[in-house]
Amino acid sequence: MIAALADRAYFVAAFLLLGVGAYMLIGDRNLVKKVIGMNVFQSGIFLFLVASAFVTGASAPLLTEPAPYVSPLPHVLILTAIVVGVSLTAVALGLIVRIYEEYGTLRADLVEEVGDGE
């Protein structure tokens, strides 16, 4: 059991990141902590996809190297996802600044209560 987990340490780490990120998204009321949880969750997804693209003994897809090859597509998709994630984080933090200026709090439940009263 332990040997099987040691061989798949990247997958274990990815699922731990996914779990921590999901817990922060669902369990915390602070909006900044929710954004941090979203980033941790995204990091878990990135690690899972890159780890699943790994091929033992494979090389870059150059015609001078013998087969097997590693597909560069997952890595390119992860780079694109990182850019999208950074943009999403910037927009979310900008919205959080505006919410704090408007409502004076970063707790999602209090913002909902104040928003319902208007």
PDB file of C-alpha atoms in Angstrom:
ATOM      1  CA  MET A   1       0.000   0.000   0.000  1.00  0.00           C
ATOM      2  CA  ILE A   2       2.726   2.461   1.011  1.00  0.00           C
ATOM      3  CA  ALA A   3       4.856   1.510  -2.000  1.00  0.00           C
ATOM      4  CA  ALA A   4       1.925   2.102  -4.338  1.00  0.00           C
ATOM      5  CA  LEU A   5       1.390   5.584  -2.849  1.00  0.00           C
ATOM      6  CA  ALA A   6       5.112   6.355  -3.046  1.00  0.00           C
ATOM      7  CA  ASP A   7       5.108   5.554  -6.763  1.00  0.00           C
ATOM      8  CA  ARG A   8       2.202   7.944  -7.236  1.00  0.00           C
ATOM      9  CA  ALA A   9       3.284  10.736  -4.900  1.00  0.00           C
ATOM     10  CA  TYR A  10       2.403  13.433  -7.417  1.00  0.00           C
ATOM     11  CA  PHE A  11      -1.167  12.175  -7.652  1.00  0.00           C
ATOM     12  CA  VAL A  12      -1.474  12.058  -3.869  1.00  0.00           C
ATOM     13  CA  ALA A  13      -0.184  15.627  -3.641  1.00  0.00           C
ATOM     14  CA  ALA A  14      -2.573  16.724  -6.395  1.00  0.00           C
ATOM     15  CA  PHE A  15      -5.588  15.269  -4.615  1.00  0.00           C
ATOM     16  CA  LEU A  16      -4.486  16.782  -1.314  1.00  0.00           C
ATOM     17  CA  LEU A  17      -4.309  20.182  -3.004  1.00  0.00           C
ATOM     18  CA  LEU A  18      -7.727  19.607  -4.547  1.00  0.00           C
ATOM     19  CA  GLY A  19      -9.175  18.696  -1.153  1.00  0.00           C
ATOM     20  CA  VAL A  20      -7.643  21.649   0.680  1.00  0.00           C
ATOM     21  CA  GLY A  21      -8.721  24.045  -2.064  1.00  0.00           C
ATOM     22  CA  ALA A  22     -12.281  22.710  -2.111  1.00  0.00           C
ATOM     23  CA  TYR A  23     -12.493  22.944   1.671  1.00  0.00           C
ATOM     24  CA  MET A  24     -11.318  26.555   1.590  1.00  0.00           C
ATOM     25  CA  LEU A  25     -13.842  27.405  -1.127  1.00  0.00           C
ATOM     26  CA  ILE A  26     -16.769  25.796   0.659  1.00  0.00           C
ATOM     27  CA  GLY A  27     -15.913  26.142   4.332  1.00  0.00           C
ATOM     28  CA  ASP A  28     -14.603  29.691   4.663  1.00  0.00           C
ATOM     29  CA  ARG A  29     -16.687  32.864   4.657  1.00  0.00           C
ATOM     30  CA  ASN A  30     -13.836  35.294   3.921  1.00  0.00           C
ATOM     31  CA  LEU A  31     -13.770  36.236   0.239  1.00  0.00           C
ATOM     32  CA  VAL A  32      -9.974  36.583   0.055  1.00  0.00           C
ATOM     33  CA  LYS A  33      -9.564  33.096   1.550  1.00  0.00           C
ATOM     34  CA  LYS A  34     -12.022  31.791  -1.043  1.00  0.00           C
ATOM     35  CA  VAL A  35      -9.815  33.211  -3.806  1.00  0.00           C
ATOM     36  CA  ILE A  36      -6.759  31.601  -2.195  1.00  0.00           C
ATOM     37  CA  GLY A  37      -8.690  28.313  -2.034  1.00  0.00           C
ATOM     38  CA  MET A  38      -9.542  28.657  -5.712  1.00  0.00           C
ATOM     39  CA  ASN A  39      -5.837  29.078  -6.512  1.00  0.00           C
ATOM     40  CA  VAL A  40      -4.885  26.041  -4.411  1.00  0.00           C
ATOM     41  CA  PHE A  41      -7.598  24.011  -6.180  1.00  0.00           C
ATOM     42  CA  GLN A  42      -6.276  25.152  -9.575  1.00  0.00           C
ATOM     43  CA  SER A  43      -2.742  24.159  -8.570  1.00  0.00           C
ATOM     44  CA  GLY A  44      -4.012  20.681  -7.738  1.00  0.00           C
ATOM     45  CA  ILE A  45      -5.606  20.396 -11.168  1.00  0.00           C
ATOM     46  CA  PHE A  46      -2.424  21.588 -12.846  1.00  0.00           C
ATOM     47  CA  LEU A  47      -0.291  19.092 -10.926  1.00  0.00           C
ATOM     48  CA  PHE A  48      -2.692  16.248 -11.730  1.00  0.00           C
ATOM     49  CA  LEU A  49      -2.687  16.991 -15.463  1.00  0.00           C
ATOM     50  CA  VAL A  50       1.081  17.368 -15.691  1.00  0.00           C
ATOM     51  CA  ALA A  51       1.653  14.209 -13.619  1.00  0.00           C
ATOM     52  CA  SER A  52      -0.751  12.232 -15.785  1.00  0.00           C
ATOM     53  CA  ALA A  53       1.134  13.314 -18.928  1.00  0.00           C
ATOM     54  CA  PHE A  54       4.426  11.858 -17.631  1.00  0.00           C
ATOM     55  CA  VAL A  55       5.748   8.845 -19.525  1.00  0.00           C
ATOM     56  CA  THR A  56       8.666   6.893 -18.050  1.00  0.00           C
ATOM     57  CA  GLY A  57      11.621   6.727 -20.410  1.00  0.00           C
ATOM     58  CA  ALA A  58      10.078   9.046 -22.985  1.00  0.00           C
ATOM     59  CA  SER A  59      11.737  12.047 -24.569  1.00  0.00           C
ATOM     60  CA  ALA A  60      10.663  15.304 -26.160  1.00  0.00           C
ATOM     61  CA  PRO A  61       8.968  14.830 -29.542  1.00  0.00           C
ATOM     62  CA  LEU A  62      12.068  15.514 -31.635  1.00  0.00           C
ATOM     63  CA  LEU A  63      12.634  13.416 -34.718  1.00  0.00           C
ATOM     64  CA  THR A  64      16.273  12.833 -33.723  1.00  0.00           C
ATOM     65  CA  GLU A  65      15.273  10.901 -30.567  1.00  0.00           C
ATOM     66  CA  PRO A  66      13.871   7.345 -30.621  1.00  0.00           C
ATOM     67  CA  ALA A  67      10.309   6.645 -29.488  1.00  0.00           C
ATOM     68  CA  PRO A  68       8.439   6.809 -27.068  1.00  0.00           C
ATOM     69  CA  TYR A  69       7.607  10.482 -26.985  1.00  0.00           C
ATOM     70  CA  VAL A  70       5.928  12.720 -24.433  1.00  0.00           C
ATOM     71  CA  SER A  71       2.999  14.712 -25.729  1.00  0.00           C
ATOM     72  CA  PRO A  72       3.582  18.470 -25.258  1.00  0.00           C
ATOM     73  CA  LEU A  73      -0.153  19.214 -25.436  1.00  0.00           C
ATOM     74  CA  PRO A  74      -0.936  18.856 -21.687  1.00  0.00           C
ATOM     75  CA  HIS A  75       1.945  21.150 -20.814  1.00  0.00           C
ATOM     76  CA  VAL A  76       0.783  23.785 -23.293  1.00  0.00           C
ATOM     77  CA  LEU A  77      -2.743  23.568 -21.918  1.00  0.00           C
ATOM     78  CA  ILE A  78      -1.435  24.010 -18.368  1.00  0.00           C
ATOM     79  CA  LEU A  79       0.499  27.126 -19.372  1.00  0.00           C
ATOM     80  CA  THR A  80      -2.677  28.557 -20.864  1.00  0.00           C
ATOM     81  CA  ALA A  81      -4.640  27.608 -17.748  1.00  0.00           C
ATOM     82  CA  ILE A  82      -2.067  29.333 -15.538  1.00  0.00           C
ATOM     83  CA  VAL A  83      -2.509  32.569 -17.493  1.00  0.00           C
ATOM     84  CA  VAL A  84      -6.285  32.289 -17.221  1.00  0.00           C
ATOM     85  CA  GLY A  85      -5.981  31.531 -13.493  1.00  0.00           C
ATOM     86  CA  VAL A  86      -3.826  34.595 -12.860  1.00  0.00           C
ATOM     87  CA  SER A  87      -6.287  36.763 -14.790  1.00  0.00           C
ATOM     88  CA  LEU A  88      -9.213  35.307 -12.864  1.00  0.00           C
ATOM     89  CA  THR A  89      -7.422  35.954  -9.569  1.00  0.00           C
ATOM     90  CA  ALA A  90      -6.736  39.575 -10.525  1.00  0.00           C
ATOM     91  CA  VAL A  91     -10.370  40.194 -11.455  1.00  0.00           C
ATOM     92  CA  ALA A  92     -11.629  38.447  -8.312  1.00  0.00           C
ATOM     93  CA  LEU A  93      -9.339  40.490  -6.055  1.00  0.00           C
ATOM     94  CA  GLY A  94     -10.408  43.679  -7.830  1.00  0.00           C
ATOM     95  CA  LEU A  95     -14.049  42.807  -7.185  1.00  0.00           C
ATOM     96  CA  ILE A  96     -13.242  42.021  -3.551  1.00  0.00           C
ATOM     97  CA  VAL A  97     -11.700  45.476  -3.133  1.00  0.00           C
ATOM     98  CA  ARG A  98     -14.899  47.045  -4.497  1.00  0.00           C
ATOM     99  CA  ILE A  99     -17.055  44.856  -2.239  1.00  0.00           C
ATOM    100  CA  TYR A 100     -15.020  45.918   0.783  1.00  0.00           C
ATOM    101  CA  GLU A 101     -15.351  49.594  -0.180  1.00  0.00           C
ATOM    102  CA  GLU A 102     -19.112  49.211  -0.608  1.00  0.00           C
ATOM    103  CA  TYR A 103     -20.017  46.952   2.323  1.00  0.00           C
ATOM    104  CA  GLY A 104     -17.079  47.319   4.722  1.00  0.00           C
ATOM    105  CA  THR A 105     -16.619  43.572   5.187  1.00  0.00           C
ATOM    106  CA  LEU A 106     -15.047  40.602   3.437  1.00  0.00           C
ATOM    107  CA  ARG A 107     -17.356  37.954   4.890  1.00  0.00           C
ATOM    108  CA  ALA A 108     -19.646  36.534   2.231  1.00  0.00           C
ATOM    109  CA  ASP A 109     -22.523  35.871   4.629  1.00  0.00           C
ATOM    110  CA  LEU A 110     -22.525  39.474   5.902  1.00  0.00           C
ATOM    111  CA  VAL A 111     -22.385  40.849   2.369  1.00  0.00           C
ATOM    112  CA  GLU A 112     -25.451  38.728   1.510  1.00  0.00           C
ATOM    113  CA  GLU A 113     -27.326  40.048   4.567  1.00  0.00           C
ATOM    114  CA  VAL A 114     -26.488  43.666   3.762  1.00  0.00           C
ATOM    115  CA  GLY A 115     -27.357  43.103   0.091  1.00  0.00           C
ATOM    116  CA  ASP A 116     -30.747  41.623   1.005  1.00  0.00           C
ATOM    117  CA  GLY A 117     -31.602  44.637   3.175  1.00  0.00           C
ATOM    118  CA  GLU A 118     -31.176  47.173   0.380  1.00  0.00           C
TER     119      GLU A 118
END
